[in-house]
PDB file of C-alpha atoms in Angstrom:
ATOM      1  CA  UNK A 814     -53.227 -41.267 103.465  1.00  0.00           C
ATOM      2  CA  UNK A 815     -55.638 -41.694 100.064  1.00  0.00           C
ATOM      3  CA  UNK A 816     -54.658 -43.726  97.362  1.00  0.00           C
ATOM      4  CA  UNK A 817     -54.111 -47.147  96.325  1.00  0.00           C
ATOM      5  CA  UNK A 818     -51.545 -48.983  98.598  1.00  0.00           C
ATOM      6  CA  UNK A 819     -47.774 -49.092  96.326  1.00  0.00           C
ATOM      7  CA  UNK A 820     -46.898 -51.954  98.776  1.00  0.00           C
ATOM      8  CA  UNK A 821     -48.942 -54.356 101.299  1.00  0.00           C
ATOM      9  CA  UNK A 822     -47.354 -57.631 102.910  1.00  0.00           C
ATOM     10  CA  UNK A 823     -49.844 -59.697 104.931  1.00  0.00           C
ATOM     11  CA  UNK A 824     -48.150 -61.995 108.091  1.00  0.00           C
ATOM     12  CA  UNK A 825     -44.760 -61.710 105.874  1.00  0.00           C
ATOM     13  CA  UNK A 826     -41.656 -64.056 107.144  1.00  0.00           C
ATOM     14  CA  UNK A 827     -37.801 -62.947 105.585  1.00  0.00           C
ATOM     15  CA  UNK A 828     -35.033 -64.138 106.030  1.00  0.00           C
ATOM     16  CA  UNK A 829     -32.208 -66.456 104.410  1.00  0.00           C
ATOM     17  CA  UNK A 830     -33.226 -70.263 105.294  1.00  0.00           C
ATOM     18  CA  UNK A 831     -34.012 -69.176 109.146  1.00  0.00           C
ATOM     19  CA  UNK A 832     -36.517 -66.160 109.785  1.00  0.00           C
ATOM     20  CA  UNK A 833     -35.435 -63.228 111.004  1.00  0.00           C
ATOM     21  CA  UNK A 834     -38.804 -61.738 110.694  1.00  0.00           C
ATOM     22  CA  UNK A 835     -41.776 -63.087 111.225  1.00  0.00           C
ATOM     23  CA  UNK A 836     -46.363 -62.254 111.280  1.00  0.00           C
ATOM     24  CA  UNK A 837     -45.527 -58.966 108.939  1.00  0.00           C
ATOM     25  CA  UNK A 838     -48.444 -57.156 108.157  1.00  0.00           C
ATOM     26  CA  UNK A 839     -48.088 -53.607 106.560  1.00  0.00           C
ATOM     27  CA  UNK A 840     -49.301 -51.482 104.421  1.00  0.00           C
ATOM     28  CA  UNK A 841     -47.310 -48.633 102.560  1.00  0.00           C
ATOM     29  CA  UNK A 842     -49.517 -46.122 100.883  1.00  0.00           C
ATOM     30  CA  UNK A 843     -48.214 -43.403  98.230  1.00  0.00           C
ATOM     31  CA  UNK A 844     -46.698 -39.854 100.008  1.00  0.00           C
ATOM     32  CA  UNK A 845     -46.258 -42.096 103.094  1.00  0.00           C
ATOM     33  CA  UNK A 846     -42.745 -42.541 105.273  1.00  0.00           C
ATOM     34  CA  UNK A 847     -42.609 -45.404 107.087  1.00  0.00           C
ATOM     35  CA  UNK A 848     -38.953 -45.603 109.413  1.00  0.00           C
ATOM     36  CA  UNK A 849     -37.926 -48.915 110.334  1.00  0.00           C
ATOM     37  CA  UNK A 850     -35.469 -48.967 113.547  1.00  0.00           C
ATOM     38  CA  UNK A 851     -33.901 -51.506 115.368  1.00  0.00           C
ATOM     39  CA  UNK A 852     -30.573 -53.063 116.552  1.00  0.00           C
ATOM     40  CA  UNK A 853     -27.888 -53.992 114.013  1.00  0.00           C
ATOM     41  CA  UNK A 854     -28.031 -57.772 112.645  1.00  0.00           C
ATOM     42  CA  UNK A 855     -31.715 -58.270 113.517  1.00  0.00           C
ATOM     43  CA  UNK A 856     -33.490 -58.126 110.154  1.00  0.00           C
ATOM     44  CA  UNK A 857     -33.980 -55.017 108.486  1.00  0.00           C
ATOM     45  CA  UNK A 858     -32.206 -55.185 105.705  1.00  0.00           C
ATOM     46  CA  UNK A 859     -33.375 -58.394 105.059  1.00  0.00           C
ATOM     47  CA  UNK A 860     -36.497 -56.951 104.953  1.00  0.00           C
ATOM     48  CA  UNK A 861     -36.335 -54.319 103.011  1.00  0.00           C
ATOM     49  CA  UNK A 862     -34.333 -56.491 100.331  1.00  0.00           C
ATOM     50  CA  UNK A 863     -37.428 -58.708 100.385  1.00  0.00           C
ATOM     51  CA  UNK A 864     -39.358 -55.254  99.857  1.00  0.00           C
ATOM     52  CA  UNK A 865     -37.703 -54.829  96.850  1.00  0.00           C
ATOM     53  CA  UNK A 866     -37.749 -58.416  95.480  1.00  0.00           C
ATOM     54  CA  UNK A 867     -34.374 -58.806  96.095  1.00  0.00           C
ATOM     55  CA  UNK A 868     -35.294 -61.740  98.402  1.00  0.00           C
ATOM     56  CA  UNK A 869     -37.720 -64.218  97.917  1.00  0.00           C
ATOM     57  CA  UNK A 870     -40.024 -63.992 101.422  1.00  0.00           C
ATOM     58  CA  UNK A 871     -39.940 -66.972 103.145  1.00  0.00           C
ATOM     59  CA  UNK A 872     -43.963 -66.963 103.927  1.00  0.00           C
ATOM     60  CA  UNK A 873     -46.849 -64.966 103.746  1.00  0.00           C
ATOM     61  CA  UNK A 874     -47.825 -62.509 100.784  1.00  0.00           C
ATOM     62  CA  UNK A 875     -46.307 -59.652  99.697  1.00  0.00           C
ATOM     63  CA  UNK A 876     -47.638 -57.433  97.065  1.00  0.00           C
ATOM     64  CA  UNK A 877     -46.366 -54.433  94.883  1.00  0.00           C
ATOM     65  CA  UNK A 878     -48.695 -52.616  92.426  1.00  0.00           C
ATOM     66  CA  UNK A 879     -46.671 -51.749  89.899  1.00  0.00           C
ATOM     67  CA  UNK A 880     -46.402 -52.052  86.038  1.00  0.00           C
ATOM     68  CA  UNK A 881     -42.563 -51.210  85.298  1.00  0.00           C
ATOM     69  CA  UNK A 882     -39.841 -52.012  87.821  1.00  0.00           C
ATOM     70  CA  UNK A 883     -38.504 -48.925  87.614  1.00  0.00           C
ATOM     71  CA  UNK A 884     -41.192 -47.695  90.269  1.00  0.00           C
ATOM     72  CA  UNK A 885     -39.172 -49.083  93.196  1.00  0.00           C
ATOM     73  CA  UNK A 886     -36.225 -47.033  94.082  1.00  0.00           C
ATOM     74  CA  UNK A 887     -33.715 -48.840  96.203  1.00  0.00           C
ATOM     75  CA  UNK A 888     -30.712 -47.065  98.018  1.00  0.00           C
ATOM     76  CA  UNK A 889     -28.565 -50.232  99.758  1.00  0.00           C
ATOM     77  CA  UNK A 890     -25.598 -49.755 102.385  1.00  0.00           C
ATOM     78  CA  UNK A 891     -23.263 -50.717  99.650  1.00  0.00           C
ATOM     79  CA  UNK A 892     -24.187 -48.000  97.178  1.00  0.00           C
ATOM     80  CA  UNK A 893     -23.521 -50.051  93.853  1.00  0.00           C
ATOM     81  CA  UNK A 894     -21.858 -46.815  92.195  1.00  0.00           C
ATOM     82  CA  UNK A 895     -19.448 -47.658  89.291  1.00  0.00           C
ATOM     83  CA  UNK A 896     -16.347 -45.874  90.985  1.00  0.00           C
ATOM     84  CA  UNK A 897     -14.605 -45.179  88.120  1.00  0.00           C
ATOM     85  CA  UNK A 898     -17.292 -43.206  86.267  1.00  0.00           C
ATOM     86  CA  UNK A 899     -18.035 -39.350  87.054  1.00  0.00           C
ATOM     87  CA  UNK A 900     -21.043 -38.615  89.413  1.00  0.00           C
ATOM     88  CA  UNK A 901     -22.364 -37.022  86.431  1.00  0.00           C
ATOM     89  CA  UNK A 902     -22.909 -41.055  85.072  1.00  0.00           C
ATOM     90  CA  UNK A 903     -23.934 -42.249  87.869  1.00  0.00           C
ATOM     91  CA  UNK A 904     -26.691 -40.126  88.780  1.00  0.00           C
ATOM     92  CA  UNK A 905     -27.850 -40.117  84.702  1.00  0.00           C
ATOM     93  CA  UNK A 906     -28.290 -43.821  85.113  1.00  0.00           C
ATOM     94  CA  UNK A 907     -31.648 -43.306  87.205  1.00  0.00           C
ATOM     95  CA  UNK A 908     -32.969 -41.428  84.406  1.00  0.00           C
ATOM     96  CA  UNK A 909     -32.121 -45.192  82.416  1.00  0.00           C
ATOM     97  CA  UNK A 910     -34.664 -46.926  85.036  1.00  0.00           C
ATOM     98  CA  UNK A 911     -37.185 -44.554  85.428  1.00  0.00           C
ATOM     99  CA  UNK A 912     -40.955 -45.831  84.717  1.00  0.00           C
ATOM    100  CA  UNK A 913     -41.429 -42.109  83.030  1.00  0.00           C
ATOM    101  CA  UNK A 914     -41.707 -42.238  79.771  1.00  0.00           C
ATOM    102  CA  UNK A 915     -39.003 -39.631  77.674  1.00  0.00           C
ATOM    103  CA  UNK A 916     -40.275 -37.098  74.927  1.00  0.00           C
ATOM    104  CA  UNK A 917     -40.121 -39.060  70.954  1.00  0.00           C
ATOM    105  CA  UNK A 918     -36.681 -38.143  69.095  1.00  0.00           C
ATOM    106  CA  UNK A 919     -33.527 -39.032  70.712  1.00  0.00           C
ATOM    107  CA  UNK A 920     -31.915 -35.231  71.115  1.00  0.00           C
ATOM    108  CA  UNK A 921     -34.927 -34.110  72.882  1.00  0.00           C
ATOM    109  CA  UNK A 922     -34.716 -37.386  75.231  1.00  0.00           C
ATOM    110  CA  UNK A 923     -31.128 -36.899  75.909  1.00  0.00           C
ATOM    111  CA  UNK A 924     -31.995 -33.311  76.985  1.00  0.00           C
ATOM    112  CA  UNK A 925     -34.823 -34.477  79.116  1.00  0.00           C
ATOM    113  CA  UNK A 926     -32.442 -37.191  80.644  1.00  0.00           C
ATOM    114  CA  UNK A 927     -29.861 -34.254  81.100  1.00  0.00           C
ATOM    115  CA  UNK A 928     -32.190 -31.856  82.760  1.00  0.00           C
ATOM    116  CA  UNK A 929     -33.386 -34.340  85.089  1.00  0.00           C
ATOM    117  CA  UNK A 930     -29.927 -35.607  85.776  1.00  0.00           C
ATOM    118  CA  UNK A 931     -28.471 -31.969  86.732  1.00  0.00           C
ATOM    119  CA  UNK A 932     -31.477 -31.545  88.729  1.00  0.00           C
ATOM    120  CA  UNK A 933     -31.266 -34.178  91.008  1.00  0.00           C
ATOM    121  CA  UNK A 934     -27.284 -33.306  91.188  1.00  0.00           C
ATOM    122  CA  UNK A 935     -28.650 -29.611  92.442  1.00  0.00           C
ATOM    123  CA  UNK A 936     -30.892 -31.189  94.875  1.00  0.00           C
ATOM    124  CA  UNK A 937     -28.098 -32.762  96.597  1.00  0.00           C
ATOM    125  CA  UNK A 938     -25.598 -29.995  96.589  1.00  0.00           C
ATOM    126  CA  UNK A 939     -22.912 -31.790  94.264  1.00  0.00           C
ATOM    127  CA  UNK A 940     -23.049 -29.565  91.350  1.00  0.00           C
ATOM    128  CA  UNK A 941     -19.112 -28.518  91.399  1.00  0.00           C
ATOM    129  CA  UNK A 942     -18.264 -32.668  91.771  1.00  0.00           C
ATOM    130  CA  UNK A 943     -20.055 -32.991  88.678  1.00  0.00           C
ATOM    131  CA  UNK A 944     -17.162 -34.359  86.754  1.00  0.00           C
ATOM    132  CA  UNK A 945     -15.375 -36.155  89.722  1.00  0.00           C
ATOM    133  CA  UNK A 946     -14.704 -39.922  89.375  1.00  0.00           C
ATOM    134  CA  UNK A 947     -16.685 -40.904  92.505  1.00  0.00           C
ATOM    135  CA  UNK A 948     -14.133 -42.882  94.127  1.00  0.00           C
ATOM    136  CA  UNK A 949     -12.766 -39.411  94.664  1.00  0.00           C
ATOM    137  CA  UNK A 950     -15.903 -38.471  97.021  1.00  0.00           C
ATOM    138  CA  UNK A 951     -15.892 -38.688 100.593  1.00  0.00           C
ATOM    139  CA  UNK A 952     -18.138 -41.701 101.730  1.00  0.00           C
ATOM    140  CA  UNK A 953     -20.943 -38.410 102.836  1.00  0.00           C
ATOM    141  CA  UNK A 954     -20.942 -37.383  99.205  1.00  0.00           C
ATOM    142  CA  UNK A 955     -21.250 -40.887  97.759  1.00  0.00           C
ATOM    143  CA  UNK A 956     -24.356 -41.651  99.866  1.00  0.00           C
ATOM    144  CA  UNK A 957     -25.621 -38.522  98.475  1.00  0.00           C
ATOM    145  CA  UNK A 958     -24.887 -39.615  94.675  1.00  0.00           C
ATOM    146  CA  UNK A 959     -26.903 -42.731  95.117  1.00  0.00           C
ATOM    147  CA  UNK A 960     -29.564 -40.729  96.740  1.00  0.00           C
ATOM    148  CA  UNK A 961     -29.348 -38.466  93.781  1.00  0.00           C
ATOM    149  CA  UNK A 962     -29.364 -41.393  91.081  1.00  0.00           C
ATOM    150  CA  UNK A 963     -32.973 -42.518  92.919  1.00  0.00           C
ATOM    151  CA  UNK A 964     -34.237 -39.044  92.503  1.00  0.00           C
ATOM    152  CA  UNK A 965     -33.420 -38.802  88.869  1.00  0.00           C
ATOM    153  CA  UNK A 966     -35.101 -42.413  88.444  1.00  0.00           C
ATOM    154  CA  UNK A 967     -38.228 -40.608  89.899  1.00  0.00           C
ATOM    155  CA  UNK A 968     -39.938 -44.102  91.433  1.00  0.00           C
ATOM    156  CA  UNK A 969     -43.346 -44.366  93.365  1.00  0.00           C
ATOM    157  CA  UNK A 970     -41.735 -46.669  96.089  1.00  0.00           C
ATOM    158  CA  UNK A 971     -37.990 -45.569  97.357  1.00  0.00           C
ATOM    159  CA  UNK A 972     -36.708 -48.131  99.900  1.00  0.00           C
ATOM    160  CA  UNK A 973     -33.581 -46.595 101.617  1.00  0.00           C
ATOM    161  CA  UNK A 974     -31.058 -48.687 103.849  1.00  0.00           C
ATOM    162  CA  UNK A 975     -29.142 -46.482 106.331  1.00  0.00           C
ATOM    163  CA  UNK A 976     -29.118 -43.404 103.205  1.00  0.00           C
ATOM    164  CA  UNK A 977     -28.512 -40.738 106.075  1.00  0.00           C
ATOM    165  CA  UNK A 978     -25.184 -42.608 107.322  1.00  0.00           C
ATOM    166  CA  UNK A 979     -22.121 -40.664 106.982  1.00  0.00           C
ATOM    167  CA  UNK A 980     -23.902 -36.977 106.771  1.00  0.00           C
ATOM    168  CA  UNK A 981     -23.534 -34.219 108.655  1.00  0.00           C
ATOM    169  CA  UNK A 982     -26.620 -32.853 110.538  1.00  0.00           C
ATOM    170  CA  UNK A 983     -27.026 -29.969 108.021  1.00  0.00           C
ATOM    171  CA  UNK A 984     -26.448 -32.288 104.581  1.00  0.00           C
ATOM    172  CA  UNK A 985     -29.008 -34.597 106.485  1.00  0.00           C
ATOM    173  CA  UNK A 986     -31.407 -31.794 106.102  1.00  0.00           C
ATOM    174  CA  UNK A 987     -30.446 -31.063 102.706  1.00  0.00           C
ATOM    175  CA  UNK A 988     -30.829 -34.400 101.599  1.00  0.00           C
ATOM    176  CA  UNK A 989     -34.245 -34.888 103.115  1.00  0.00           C
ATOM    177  CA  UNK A 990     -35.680 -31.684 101.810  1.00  0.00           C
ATOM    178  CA  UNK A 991     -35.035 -33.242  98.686  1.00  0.00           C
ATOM    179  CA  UNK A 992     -36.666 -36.185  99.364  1.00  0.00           C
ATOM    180  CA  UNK A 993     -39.399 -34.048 100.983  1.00  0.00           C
ATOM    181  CA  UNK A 994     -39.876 -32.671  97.902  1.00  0.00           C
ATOM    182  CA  UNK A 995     -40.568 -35.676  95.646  1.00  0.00           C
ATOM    183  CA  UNK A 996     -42.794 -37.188  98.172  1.00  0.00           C
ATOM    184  CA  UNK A 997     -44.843 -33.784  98.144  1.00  0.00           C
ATOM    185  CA  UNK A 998     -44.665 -33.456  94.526  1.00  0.00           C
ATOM    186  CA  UNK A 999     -45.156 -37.234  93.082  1.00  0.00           C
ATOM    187  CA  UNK A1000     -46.935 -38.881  95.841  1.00  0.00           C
ATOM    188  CA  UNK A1001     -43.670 -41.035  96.264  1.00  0.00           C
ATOM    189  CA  UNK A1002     -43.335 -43.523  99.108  1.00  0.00           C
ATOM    190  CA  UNK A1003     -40.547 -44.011 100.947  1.00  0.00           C
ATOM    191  CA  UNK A1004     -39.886 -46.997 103.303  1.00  0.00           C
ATOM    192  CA  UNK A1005     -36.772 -46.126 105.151  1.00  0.00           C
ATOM    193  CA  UNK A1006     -34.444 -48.053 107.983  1.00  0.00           C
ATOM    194  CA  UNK A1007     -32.831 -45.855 110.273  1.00  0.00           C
ATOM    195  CA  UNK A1008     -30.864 -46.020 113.313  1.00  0.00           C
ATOM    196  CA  UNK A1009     -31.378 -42.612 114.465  1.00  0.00           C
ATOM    197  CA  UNK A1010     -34.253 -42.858 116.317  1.00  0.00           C
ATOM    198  CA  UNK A1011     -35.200 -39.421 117.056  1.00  0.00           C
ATOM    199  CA  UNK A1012     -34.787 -38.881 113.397  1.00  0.00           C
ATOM    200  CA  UNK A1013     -36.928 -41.399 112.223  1.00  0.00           C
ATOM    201  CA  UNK A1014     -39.890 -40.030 114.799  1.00  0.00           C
ATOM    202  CA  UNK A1015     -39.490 -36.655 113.495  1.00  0.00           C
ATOM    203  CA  UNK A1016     -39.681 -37.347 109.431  1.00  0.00           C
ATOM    204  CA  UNK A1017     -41.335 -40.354 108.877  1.00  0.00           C
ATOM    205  CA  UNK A1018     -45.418 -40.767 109.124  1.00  0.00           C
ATOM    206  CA  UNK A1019     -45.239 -43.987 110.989  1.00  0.00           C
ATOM    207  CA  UNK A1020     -42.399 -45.778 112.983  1.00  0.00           C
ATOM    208  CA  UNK A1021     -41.882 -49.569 113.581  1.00  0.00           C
ATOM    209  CA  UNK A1022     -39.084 -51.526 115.258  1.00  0.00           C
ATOM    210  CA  UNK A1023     -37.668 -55.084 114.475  1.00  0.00           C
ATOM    211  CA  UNK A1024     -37.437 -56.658 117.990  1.00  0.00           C
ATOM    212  CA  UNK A1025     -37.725 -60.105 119.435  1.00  0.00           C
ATOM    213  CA  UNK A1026     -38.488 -61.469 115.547  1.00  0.00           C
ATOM    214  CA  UNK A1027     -41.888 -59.067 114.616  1.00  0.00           C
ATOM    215  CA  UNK A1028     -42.040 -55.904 113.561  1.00  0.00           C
ATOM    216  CA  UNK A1029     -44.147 -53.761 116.034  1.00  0.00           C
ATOM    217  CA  UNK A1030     -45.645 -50.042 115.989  1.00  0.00           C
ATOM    218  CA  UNK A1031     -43.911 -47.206 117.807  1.00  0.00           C
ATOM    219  CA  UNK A1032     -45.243 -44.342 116.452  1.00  0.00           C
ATOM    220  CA  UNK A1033     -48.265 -43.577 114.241  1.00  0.00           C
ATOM    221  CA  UNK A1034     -50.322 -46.791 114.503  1.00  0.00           C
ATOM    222  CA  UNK A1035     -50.293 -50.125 112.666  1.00  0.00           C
ATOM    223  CA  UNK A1036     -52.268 -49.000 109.858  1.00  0.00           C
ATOM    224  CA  UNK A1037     -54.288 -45.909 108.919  1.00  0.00           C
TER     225      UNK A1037
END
């Protein structure tokens, strides 16, 4: 992959007072999926939390090259939608972080912040829950609200916890397509933990697994 590394952590230890993970070294470069695996309660979301400056690293260097913080996209576990509000909101607020800069005059940003919105809502198949308080969603079509607020925020870095969880195999598709897409089209990088195996060998560019306290290569080599 060409182009300036969006994220590079040198012998990088996280975790919260103990490490979890320790002698990180990575390098994440832009139109590049990297798939974290590993068993449940060793580390990686700690580790991608530290990714996303959520969590201060407990050693080592960690570096993002970005100017507005908007350019890291970060779907969690716990999704963080406001419940009460229509999809429709929810997904409109990732136009609200995104590091793109909308057209001068405010009814020709609110139509560029619309378009963008109902987009992403298309890309995810959701455009007939468009009104729908989301606590009204299954927990499938929740995942895939969040996943549609990131797209709509339009980062250079998306850092996605378990995003695939509660899909079917052919809204799994859907939803990666998507992704697919934005990586193809915007150079986007996506960092992504997954406990599908299999799945994570067949999208993502490299693999590694948290085991025994390090994070090690499966697939793809260490660094290219």
């Amino acid at each position: 992959m060409k182009g300036k590394a969006v994220l590079s952590v040198r012998d990088l230890t996280v975790g919260y007072g103990t490490p979890l993970v320790s002698g990180i070294d990575l390098t994440v470069k832009p139109g590049e999926i990297i798939g974290i695996i590993g068993a449940s309660g060793i580390g990686k979301t700690t580790l991608l939390r530290t990714f996303a400056g959520l969590v201060p690293p407990m050693g080592g260097q960690l570096d993002a090259n970005f100017a507005h913080r908007g350019e890291v996209g970060y779907i969690p576990q716990r999704l963080g939608l406001f419940r009460h509000a229509s999809l429709e909101h929810n997904v409109g607020l990732g136009t609200r972080a995104t590091p793109r800069t909308p057209p001068n005059g405010w009814r020709k940003a609110y139509q560029w912040r619309a378009k963008i919105t109902r987009e992403a809502i298309e890309a995810m198949g959701l455009t007939d829950k468009t009104r729908e308080p989301v606590r009204r969603l299954s927990g499938g079509q929740q995942r895939r609200t969040a996943t549609a607020r990131t797209l709509a925020q339009r980062p250079s870095l998306i850092l996605a916890d378990e995003f695939l969880s509660e899909l079917d195999v052919e809204n799994v598709e859907m939803v990666f397509t998507a992704i697919l897409r934005l990586v193809e089209e915007d150079r986007t990088a996506l960092v992504l933990v997954e406990h599908d195996v299999e799945r994570a060998l067949r999208y993502c560019t490299r693999v590694f697994k948290v085991q025994d306290g390090t994070l090690t290569p499966v697939s793809g080599g260490e660094e290219e």
